[in-house]
mmCIF file of C-alpha atoms and ligand atoms in Angstrom:
data_model
loop_
_atom_site.group_PDB
_atom_site.id
_atom_site.type_symbol
_atom_site.label_atom_id
_atom_site.label_comp_id
_atom_site.label_asym_id
_atom_site.label_seq_id
_atom_site.Cartn_x
_atom_site.Cartn_y
_atom_site.Cartn_z
ATOM 1 C CA MET A 179 6.692 -0.631 -4.749
ATOM 2 C CA SER A 180 9.807 -2.095 -3.290
ATOM 3 C CA GLN A 181 10.347 -5.810 -3.415
ATOM 4 C CA ARG A 182 8.788 -7.654 -0.436
ATOM 5 C CA LEU A 183 9.366 -11.080 0.967
ATOM 6 C CA THR A 184 7.115 -12.864 3.397
ATOM 7 C CA ILE A 185 8.452 -15.950 5.152
ATOM 8 C CA THR A 186 7.580 -18.138 8.106
ATOM 9 C CA ARG A 187 8.820 -16.429 11.318
ATOM 10 C CA PRO A 188 12.408 -17.503 11.764
ATOM 11 C CA ASP A 189 14.276 -18.922 14.792
ATOM 12 C CA ASP A 190 17.835 -18.058 15.928
ATOM 13 C CA TRP A 191 19.701 -21.203 16.781
ATOM 14 C CA HIS A 192 22.660 -19.446 18.513
ATOM 15 C CA LEU A 193 22.202 -16.265 20.474
ATOM 16 C CA HIS A 194 23.844 -14.338 23.380
ATOM 17 C CA VAL A 195 21.463 -12.146 25.350
ATOM 18 C CA ARG A 196 23.552 -11.663 28.528
ATOM 19 C CA ASP A 197 21.740 -10.771 31.706
ATOM 20 C CA GLY A 198 20.272 -7.937 33.848
ATOM 21 C CA GLU A 199 20.157 -4.523 32.208
ATOM 22 C CA PHE A 200 22.033 -5.781 29.155
ATOM 23 C CA LEU A 201 19.418 -8.533 28.631
ATOM 24 C CA LYS A 202 16.629 -5.918 28.760
ATOM 25 C CA ALA A 203 18.436 -3.755 26.242
ATOM 26 C CA VAL A 204 19.023 -6.462 23.562
ATOM 27 C CA LEU A 205 16.199 -8.918 23.894
ATOM 28 C CA PRO A 206 13.497 -6.783 22.153
ATOM 29 C CA ASP A 207 15.581 -6.833 18.936
ATOM 30 C CA THR A 208 15.470 -10.624 18.752
ATOM 31 C CA ALA A 209 11.864 -10.951 19.971
ATOM 32 C CA LYS A 210 10.757 -8.621 17.177
ATOM 33 C CA ARG A 211 12.084 -10.948 14.466
ATOM 34 C CA PHE A 212 12.344 -14.446 15.880
ATOM 35 C CA ALA A 213 9.904 -16.828 17.505
ATOM 36 C CA ARG A 214 12.555 -18.762 19.468
ATOM 37 C CA ALA A 215 16.303 -18.667 20.078
ATOM 38 C CA ILE A 216 18.861 -21.070 21.530
ATOM 39 C CA ILE A 217 20.281 -19.070 24.412
ATOM 40 C CA MET A 218 23.981 -19.413 25.037
ATOM 41 C CA PRO A 219 24.961 -20.224 28.627
ATOM 42 C CA ASN A 220 28.284 -18.371 28.885
ATOM 43 C CA LEU A 221 27.243 -16.012 31.687
ATOM 44 C CA LYS A 222 29.413 -15.277 34.658
ATOM 45 C CA PRO A 223 29.120 -17.712 36.338
ATOM 46 C CA PRO A 224 28.101 -20.087 33.518
ATOM 47 C CA VAL A 225 24.761 -21.817 33.417
ATOM 48 C CA VAL A 226 25.739 -25.332 34.406
ATOM 49 C CA SER A 227 22.649 -26.709 36.118
ATOM 50 C CA VAL A 228 19.016 -27.212 35.232
ATOM 51 C CA GLU A 229 18.137 -24.967 38.188
ATOM 52 C CA GLN A 230 20.353 -22.149 36.871
ATOM 53 C CA ALA A 231 18.862 -22.506 33.385
ATOM 54 C CA GLN A 232 15.384 -22.366 34.794
ATOM 55 C CA ALA A 233 16.133 -19.151 36.715
ATOM 56 C CA TYR A 234 17.793 -17.607 33.610
ATOM 57 C CA ARG A 235 14.777 -18.590 31.529
ATOM 58 C CA THR A 236 12.511 -16.769 34.002
ATOM 59 C CA ARG A 237 14.710 -13.644 33.823
ATOM 60 C CA ILE A 238 14.525 -13.744 30.025
ATOM 61 C CA LEU A 239 10.719 -14.066 30.030
ATOM 62 C CA GLU A 240 10.486 -11.193 32.512
ATOM 63 C CA ALA A 241 12.681 -9.042 30.283
ATOM 64 C CA LEU A 242 10.388 -9.421 27.248
ATOM 65 C CA PRO A 243 8.521 -6.352 26.089
ATOM 66 C CA SER A 244 4.787 -6.639 26.891
ATOM 67 C CA GLY A 245 2.883 -8.461 24.201
ATOM 68 C CA ALA A 246 5.938 -10.139 22.793
ATOM 69 C CA SER A 247 5.664 -13.842 22.069
ATOM 70 C CA PHE A 248 9.099 -15.329 22.163
ATOM 71 C CA THR A 249 10.365 -18.629 23.588
ATOM 72 C CA PRO A 250 13.904 -18.929 24.932
ATOM 73 C CA LEU A 251 15.359 -22.410 24.308
ATOM 74 C CA MET A 252 17.800 -22.932 27.122
ATOM 75 C CA THR A 253 21.209 -24.681 27.078
ATOM 76 C CA LEU A 254 23.635 -25.926 29.692
ATOM 77 C CA TYR A 255 27.342 -25.178 29.738
ATOM 78 C CA LEU A 256 29.374 -28.356 29.543
ATOM 79 C CA THR A 257 32.161 -28.566 32.175
ATOM 80 C CA GLU A 258 34.413 -31.319 33.359
ATOM 81 C CA ASN A 259 32.117 -31.548 36.405
ATOM 82 C CA SER A 260 28.918 -32.061 34.366
ATOM 83 C CA THR A 261 27.119 -35.325 35.163
ATOM 84 C CA ALA A 262 24.964 -37.770 33.171
ATOM 85 C CA LYS A 263 22.334 -37.322 35.779
ATOM 86 C CA GLU A 264 22.100 -33.562 35.117
ATOM 87 C CA MET A 265 21.739 -34.355 31.335
ATOM 88 C CA GLU A 266 18.791 -36.598 32.143
ATOM 89 C CA LYS A 267 17.237 -33.883 34.266
ATOM 90 C CA ALA A 268 17.917 -31.381 31.420
ATOM 91 C CA LYS A 269 16.216 -33.583 28.872
ATOM 92 C CA SER A 270 13.120 -34.134 31.029
ATOM 93 C CA SER A 271 12.909 -30.420 31.937
ATOM 94 C CA GLY A 272 11.346 -29.770 28.511
ATOM 95 C CA PHE A 273 12.979 -26.310 28.351
ATOM 96 C CA ILE A 274 16.684 -27.295 27.896
ATOM 97 C CA HIS A 275 17.385 -28.160 24.310
ATOM 98 C CA ALA A 276 21.113 -28.567 24.057
ATOM 99 C CA VAL A 277 24.519 -28.459 25.822
ATOM 100 C CA LYS A 278 27.301 -26.151 24.840
ATOM 101 C CA TYR A 279 30.934 -27.153 24.574
ATOM 102 C CA TYR A 280 33.526 -24.432 24.866
ATOM 103 C CA PRO A 281 37.209 -25.403 24.772
ATOM 104 C CA ALA A 282 38.522 -23.908 27.989
ATOM 105 C CA GLY A 283 39.933 -20.446 27.210
ATOM 106 C CA ALA A 284 38.721 -20.259 23.625
ATOM 107 C CA THR A 285 36.457 -17.171 23.945
ATOM 108 C CA THR A 286 34.276 -14.964 26.174
ATOM 109 C CA ASN A 287 33.665 -16.629 29.567
ATOM 110 C CA SER A 288 35.009 -19.982 28.532
ATOM 111 C CA ASP A 289 37.339 -20.551 31.484
ATOM 112 C CA SER A 290 34.959 -23.228 32.875
ATOM 113 C CA GLY A 291 34.999 -25.131 29.570
ATOM 114 C CA VAL A 292 36.416 -28.576 28.809
ATOM 115 C CA ARG A 293 40.167 -29.193 28.683
ATOM 116 C CA GLN A 294 40.048 -32.970 28.047
ATOM 117 C CA TRP A 295 37.323 -34.825 26.222
ATOM 118 C CA SER A 296 38.088 -37.902 28.312
ATOM 119 C CA LYS A 297 36.654 -36.083 31.311
ATOM 120 C CA VAL A 298 33.167 -35.902 29.738
ATOM 121 C CA GLU A 299 32.847 -39.341 28.205
ATOM 122 C CA GLY A 300 29.995 -40.472 30.391
ATOM 123 C CA VAL A 301 28.125 -37.207 29.828
ATOM 124 C CA LEU A 302 28.456 -37.445 26.055
ATOM 125 C CA GLU A 303 27.242 -41.081 26.116
ATOM 126 C CA ALA A 304 24.209 -39.918 28.112
ATOM 127 C CA MET A 305 23.529 -37.091 25.673
ATOM 128 C CA GLU A 306 23.831 -39.448 22.721
ATOM 129 C CA GLU A 307 21.287 -41.807 24.379
ATOM 130 C CA LEU A 308 18.952 -38.925 25.283
ATOM 131 C CA GLY A 309 19.086 -37.211 21.918
ATOM 132 C CA LEU A 310 20.366 -33.968 23.551
ATOM 133 C CA PRO A 311 22.450 -32.054 21.004
ATOM 134 C CA LEU A 312 26.033 -30.997 21.663
ATOM 135 C CA LEU A 313 26.717 -27.460 20.387
ATOM 136 C CA VAL A 314 30.373 -27.074 19.641
ATOM 137 C CA HIS A 315 32.595 -23.987 19.596
ATOM 138 C CA GLY A 316 35.045 -25.523 17.187
ATOM 139 C CA GLU A 317 38.449 -23.988 17.697
ATOM 140 C CA VAL A 318 41.682 -25.288 19.229
ATOM 141 C CA THR A 319 43.164 -23.022 21.898
ATOM 142 C CA ASP A 320 46.822 -23.918 21.333
ATOM 143 C CA PRO A 321 48.574 -20.537 21.004
ATOM 144 C CA GLN A 322 51.055 -22.201 18.607
ATOM 145 C CA VAL A 323 48.272 -22.706 16.076
ATOM 146 C CA ASP A 324 47.653 -19.715 13.763
ATOM 147 C CA VAL A 325 44.398 -17.952 14.763
ATOM 148 C CA PHE A 326 43.023 -18.338 11.229
ATOM 149 C CA ASP A 327 43.647 -22.157 11.256
ATOM 150 C CA ARG A 328 42.082 -22.940 14.664
ATOM 151 C CA GLU A 329 38.749 -24.085 13.313
ATOM 152 C CA ARG A 330 40.235 -26.376 10.648
ATOM 153 C CA VAL A 331 42.747 -27.922 13.138
ATOM 154 C CA PHE A 332 39.943 -28.474 15.683
ATOM 155 C CA ILE A 333 37.943 -30.329 13.071
ATOM 156 C CA GLU A 334 40.853 -32.526 12.018
ATOM 157 C CA GLU A 335 42.224 -33.248 15.465
ATOM 158 C CA GLN A 336 39.168 -33.389 17.669
ATOM 159 C CA LEU A 337 35.825 -33.203 15.890
ATOM 160 C CA ILE A 338 36.319 -35.979 13.327
ATOM 161 C CA PRO A 339 37.378 -38.438 16.047
ATOM 162 C CA LEU A 340 34.521 -37.247 18.375
ATOM 163 C CA ALA A 341 31.854 -37.734 15.675
ATOM 164 C CA LEU A 342 33.282 -41.229 15.032
ATOM 165 C CA LYS A 343 33.283 -42.132 18.700
ATOM 166 C CA TYR A 344 29.713 -41.006 19.283
ATOM 167 C CA PRO A 345 28.037 -41.778 15.905
ATOM 168 C CA LYS A 346 24.532 -41.076 17.158
ATOM 169 C CA LEU A 347 25.297 -37.888 19.070
ATOM 170 C CA LYS A 348 23.523 -34.879 17.622
ATOM 171 C CA ILE A 349 26.253 -32.295 16.984
ATOM 172 C CA VAL A 350 25.926 -28.695 15.802
ATOM 173 C CA LEU A 351 29.205 -27.131 14.743
ATOM 174 C CA GLU A 352 28.422 -23.537 15.669
ATOM 175 C CA HIS A 353 29.211 -20.390 13.680
ATOM 176 C CA ILE A 354 31.234 -22.111 10.972
ATOM 177 C CA THR A 355 33.771 -19.949 9.196
ATOM 178 C CA THR A 356 35.719 -22.129 6.792
ATOM 179 C CA ALA A 357 35.503 -24.341 3.728
ATOM 180 C CA SER A 358 36.894 -27.124 5.944
ATOM 181 C CA ALA A 359 33.842 -26.850 8.248
ATOM 182 C CA VAL A 360 31.485 -27.012 5.275
ATOM 183 C CA LYS A 361 33.201 -30.123 4.009
ATOM 184 C CA PHE A 362 33.190 -31.693 7.426
ATOM 185 C CA VAL A 363 29.436 -31.149 7.840
ATOM 186 C CA LEU A 364 28.652 -32.386 4.350
ATOM 187 C CA THR A 365 30.523 -35.634 4.812
ATOM 188 C CA ALA A 366 29.353 -36.316 8.392
ATOM 189 C CA ASN A 367 26.232 -38.284 9.433
ATOM 190 C CA SER A 368 22.774 -36.712 9.172
ATOM 191 C CA ASN A 369 22.962 -35.996 12.931
ATOM 192 C CA VAL A 370 25.733 -33.423 12.357
ATOM 193 C CA ALA A 371 24.689 -29.880 11.358
ATOM 194 C CA ALA A 372 26.062 -26.360 11.498
ATOM 195 C CA THR A 373 24.901 -22.802 12.210
ATOM 196 C CA VAL A 374 26.057 -19.928 10.084
ATOM 197 C CA THR A 375 26.105 -16.269 11.115
ATOM 198 C CA ALA A 376 25.119 -13.292 9.038
ATOM 199 C CA HIS A 377 28.440 -11.595 9.646
ATOM 200 C CA HIS A 378 30.454 -14.524 8.393
ATOM 201 C CA LEU A 379 28.273 -14.544 5.170
ATOM 202 C CA LEU A 380 28.744 -10.843 4.590
ATOM 203 C CA LEU A 381 32.296 -10.068 5.713
ATOM 204 C CA ASN A 382 35.766 -11.461 5.088
ATOM 205 C CA ARG A 383 38.873 -10.773 7.188
ATOM 206 C CA ASN A 384 39.607 -7.548 5.269
ATOM 207 C CA ALA A 385 36.782 -6.032 7.294
ATOM 208 C CA LEU A 386 39.044 -6.215 10.345
ATOM 209 C CA PHE A 387 41.504 -3.779 8.840
ATOM 210 C CA GLN A 388 39.394 -1.495 6.641
ATOM 211 C CA GLY A 389 41.317 1.794 6.789
ATOM 212 C CA GLY A 390 42.500 0.955 10.313
ATOM 213 C CA ILE A 391 41.781 -1.612 13.027
ATOM 214 C CA ARG A 392 38.041 -2.359 13.383
ATOM 215 C CA PRO A 393 37.269 -3.802 16.766
ATOM 216 C CA HIS A 394 33.552 -4.067 16.005
ATOM 217 C CA HIS A 395 34.324 -6.640 13.356
ATOM 218 C CA TYR A 396 36.259 -8.786 15.796
ATOM 219 C CA CYS A 397 34.494 -12.017 16.734
ATOM 220 C CA LEU A 398 35.420 -15.676 17.327
ATOM 221 C CA PRO A 399 35.987 -17.592 15.271
ATOM 222 C CA VAL A 400 37.627 -14.699 13.597
ATOM 223 C CA LEU A 401 36.556 -13.634 10.054
ATOM 224 C CA LYS A 402 38.358 -15.599 7.331
ATOM 225 C CA ARG A 403 39.498 -15.176 3.723
ATOM 226 C CA GLU A 404 37.044 -14.407 0.944
ATOM 227 C CA LYS A 405 37.217 -18.011 -0.366
ATOM 228 C CA HIS A 406 35.848 -19.228 2.899
ATOM 229 C CA ARG A 407 33.075 -16.690 2.882
ATOM 230 C CA GLN A 408 32.158 -17.936 -0.579
ATOM 231 C CA ALA A 409 32.147 -21.555 0.651
ATOM 232 C CA LEU A 410 29.721 -20.591 3.480
ATOM 233 C CA LEU A 411 27.431 -18.743 1.004
ATOM 234 C CA GLU A 412 27.404 -21.731 -1.354
ATOM 235 C CA ALA A 413 26.523 -24.048 1.569
ATOM 236 C CA VAL A 414 23.576 -21.956 2.879
ATOM 237 C CA VAL A 415 22.015 -21.355 -0.581
ATOM 238 C CA SER A 416 22.445 -25.043 -1.567
ATOM 239 C CA GLY A 417 19.247 -25.910 0.305
ATOM 240 C CA ASN A 418 21.021 -28.529 2.421
ATOM 241 C CA PRO A 419 19.092 -28.892 5.688
ATOM 242 C CA LYS A 420 22.370 -29.350 7.611
ATOM 243 C CA PHE A 421 22.999 -25.606 7.505
ATOM 244 C CA PHE A 422 20.704 -23.265 9.422
ATOM 245 C CA LEU A 423 20.525 -19.797 10.900
ATOM 246 C CA GLY A 424 22.410 -18.951 14.129
ATOM 247 C CA THR A 425 23.320 -15.322 14.511
ATOM 248 C CA ASP A 426 25.889 -15.530 17.333
ATOM 249 C CA SER A 427 24.827 -11.965 17.973
ATOM 250 C CA ALA A 428 27.155 -11.205 20.904
ATOM 251 C CA PRO A 429 26.757 -7.738 22.504
ATOM 252 C CA HIS A 430 29.588 -6.074 24.387
ATOM 253 C CA ALA A 431 29.622 -2.466 25.604
ATOM 254 C CA GLN A 432 31.495 -0.046 23.393
ATOM 255 C CA ASN A 433 34.243 0.572 25.919
ATOM 256 C CA VAL A 434 35.221 -3.114 26.121
ATOM 257 C CA LYS A 435 35.301 -3.418 22.342
ATOM 258 C CA GLU A 436 37.256 -0.215 21.752
ATOM 259 C CA ASN A 437 39.989 -1.290 24.072
ATOM 260 C CA ALA A 438 43.670 -2.234 23.979
ATOM 261 C CA CYS A 439 42.428 -5.814 24.360
ATOM 262 C CA GLY A 440 38.940 -5.731 22.883
ATOM 263 C CA CYS A 441 36.331 -8.447 23.418
ATOM 264 C CA ALA A 442 35.167 -10.770 20.676
ATOM 265 C CA GLY A 443 31.574 -10.464 19.437
ATOM 266 C CA ILE A 444 29.488 -8.685 16.842
ATOM 267 C CA TYR A 445 26.013 -7.401 17.594
ATOM 268 C CA THR A 446 23.618 -8.252 14.766
ATOM 269 C CA ALA A 447 20.250 -8.864 16.543
ATOM 270 C CA HIS A 448 18.981 -5.343 15.591
ATOM 271 C CA ALA A 449 18.926 -6.402 11.909
ATOM 272 C CA ALA A 450 19.517 -10.151 11.885
ATOM 273 C CA ILE A 451 17.021 -11.363 9.315
ATOM 274 C CA GLU A 452 17.655 -8.246 7.200
ATOM 275 C CA LEU A 453 21.367 -9.077 7.059
ATOM 276 C CA TYR A 454 20.755 -12.658 6.094
ATOM 277 C CA ALA A 455 18.360 -11.459 3.340
ATOM 278 C CA GLU A 456 21.116 -9.236 1.981
ATOM 279 C CA ALA A 457 23.556 -12.175 1.888
ATOM 280 C CA PHE A 458 21.067 -14.468 0.144
ATOM 281 C CA ASP A 459 19.988 -11.724 -2.253
ATOM 282 C CA SER A 460 23.646 -11.008 -3.151
ATOM 283 C CA VAL A 461 23.745 -14.383 -4.916
ATOM 284 C CA GLY A 462 20.173 -14.352 -6.180
ATOM 285 C CA ALA A 463 19.004 -16.968 -3.703
ATOM 286 C CA LEU A 464 16.235 -15.314 -1.704
ATOM 287 C CA ASP A 465 14.057 -18.285 -2.454
ATOM 288 C CA LYS A 466 16.372 -20.335 -0.218
ATOM 289 C CA LEU A 467 16.186 -17.968 2.811
ATOM 290 C CA GLU A 468 12.944 -19.283 4.408
ATOM 291 C CA ALA A 469 14.029 -22.887 4.835
ATOM 292 C CA PHE A 470 17.467 -21.855 6.142
ATOM 293 C CA ALA A 471 15.942 -19.347 8.589
ATOM 294 C CA SER A 472 12.681 -20.999 9.591
ATOM 295 C CA PHE A 473 12.610 -24.741 8.806
ATOM 296 C CA TYR A 474 15.897 -26.651 9.008
ATOM 297 C CA GLY A 475 16.853 -25.664 12.585
ATOM 298 C CA ALA A 476 13.410 -26.605 14.024
ATOM 299 C CA ASP A 477 13.583 -29.939 12.112
ATOM 300 C CA PHE A 478 17.029 -30.698 13.448
ATOM 301 C CA TYR A 479 15.963 -29.965 17.022
ATOM 302 C CA GLY A 480 12.771 -31.942 16.602
ATOM 303 C CA LEU A 481 10.529 -28.900 17.258
ATOM 304 C CA ALA A 482 7.478 -27.797 15.264
ATOM 305 C CA ARG A 483 7.990 -25.206 12.594
ATOM 306 C CA ASN A 484 6.516 -21.810 13.373
ATOM 307 C CA LYS A 485 3.135 -20.892 11.956
ATOM 308 C CA ASP A 486 3.127 -17.076 11.775
ATOM 309 C CA LYS A 487 4.962 -14.973 9.170
ATOM 310 C CA ILE A 488 7.192 -11.912 8.937
ATOM 311 C CA THR A 489 7.649 -9.591 5.991
ATOM 312 C CA ILE A 490 10.825 -7.821 4.927
ATOM 313 C CA GLU A 491 11.265 -5.406 2.084
ATOM 314 C CA LYS A 492 14.121 -4.276 -0.069
ATOM 315 C CA GLN A 493 14.334 -0.781 1.417
ATOM 316 C CA GLN A 494 17.513 0.975 2.564
ATOM 317 C CA VAL A 495 17.407 1.971 6.194
ATOM 318 C CA LYS A 496 20.173 3.650 8.240
ATOM 319 C CA VAL A 497 21.453 1.871 11.343
ATOM 320 C CA PRO A 498 21.836 4.086 14.433
ATOM 321 C CA THR A 499 25.522 4.770 15.271
ATOM 322 C CA GLU A 500 25.007 3.382 18.759
ATOM 323 C CA LEU A 501 22.271 1.659 20.786
ATOM 324 C CA PRO A 502 21.528 2.045 24.504
ATOM 325 C CA TYR A 503 23.037 -0.797 26.519
ATOM 326 C CA GLY A 504 22.321 -0.704 30.240
ATOM 327 C CA GLY A 505 23.657 2.776 30.816
ATOM 328 C CA GLN A 506 26.444 2.169 28.308
ATOM 329 C CA SER A 507 26.398 1.979 24.532
ATOM 330 C CA LEU A 508 26.459 -0.797 22.060
ATOM 331 C CA ILE A 509 27.806 -0.399 18.533
ATOM 332 C CA PRO A 510 25.681 -2.518 16.175
ATOM 333 C CA MET A 511 26.838 -4.045 12.904
ATOM 334 C CA ARG A 512 26.637 -1.433 10.099
ATOM 335 C CA SER A 513 26.667 1.376 12.706
ATOM 336 C CA GLY A 514 25.862 4.632 10.928
ATOM 337 C CA GLU A 515 25.602 2.811 7.602
ATOM 338 C CA TYR A 516 22.805 1.318 5.556
ATOM 339 C CA LEU A 517 20.970 -2.056 5.572
ATOM 340 C CA LEU A 518 19.622 -3.004 2.166
ATOM 341 C CA TRP A 519 16.565 -4.766 3.654
ATOM 342 C CA SER A 520 14.191 -3.726 6.416
ATOM 343 C CA LEU A 521 11.555 -5.362 8.527
ATOM 344 C CA VAL A 522 7.969 -4.391 7.686
ATOM 345 C CA ALA A 523 6.330 -3.615 11.043
HETATM 346 O O1 DOR B 129 32.596 -13.577 19.033
HETATM 347 C C1 DOR B 129 32.137 -14.242 19.969
HETATM 348 N N1 DOR B 129 31.500 -13.716 21.014
HETATM 349 N N2 DOR B 129 32.397 -15.566 19.895
HETATM 350 C C2 DOR B 129 32.094 -16.339 20.914
HETATM 351 O O2 DOR B 129 32.363 -17.528 20.844
HETATM 352 C C3 DOR B 129 31.555 -15.779 22.164
HETATM 353 C C4 DOR B 129 30.817 -14.609 21.932
HETATM 354 C C5 DOR B 129 30.525 -13.812 23.205
HETATM 355 O O3 DOR B 129 29.942 -14.363 24.181
HETATM 356 O O4 DOR B 129 30.858 -12.637 23.295
HETATM 357 ZN ZN1 ZN B 130 28.404 -17.615 20.489
#
């Protein structure tokens, strides 16, 4: 019989599910594997108020397949117009768990993001007081900075000073991609953590140019050199609770990915835990998967760990070349190729 692994049902601490027909198309993939997910607020228009988050939460619950038990953990999008009062409302709502910082212009629907930290000082003080985590897209947007250096420069120029200025603020550096980010998280206070995607654990930047340009491997922060992938792998298998699972699964229709100016985002929700298992297995560390996927994130967010289990097995399974996506198509990671692990129904 093939090798099987049963773990506590995991949570996804960074997920894009979009809205409307797109939401209906992708949500079942996540709900099949995960109990909860932190839902990114970069819709158009962004989710900036408690009211908008509540309405979005309702749409997500309505889009769930019947019988699914899945809890969306909502977030607010930080803008220069955010207020401390809205943060208090968010905290007391019980369904908003974090606030997302996008540097203005850094990525998909980030135009409403923050240009100057000084504009959100009062809001960050309130969040620090309330214990409401700040989720950080950690890249500078200066076009003069090399795209492969934008995470490192952000950490040096903005995040280190920020963490010093708000020493009790809970910070999650999202989708880390570099050895610099690993080092930052390791040396920071215990209230600083990071999410790591499956694609950044499995791919390096060569995947962008494998026999030609590969738009479906384009995401932000962009894939980095092999030495950085190795640093991420080492961090997640170390068993350090500061590193936990966040897929950043980010669906875009095929036509906007295969485009002269293609969107950033890799869709991994169709095989998320399977892809993480492959990464951990590649370094003989499957015993470290459960805590990374199912314990550390919940502990950081102050939520109870899940009780039920899922089982995966080491069984090759072919990924469809495309998935339906609201009348369009979505090209999933490993499209037309094999996963090494599969979910046992
Ligand atoms: O690759 C990405 N896609 N990175 C982001 O930061 C945003 C995301 C999206 O929303 O498509
Ligand atoms: Zn994201």
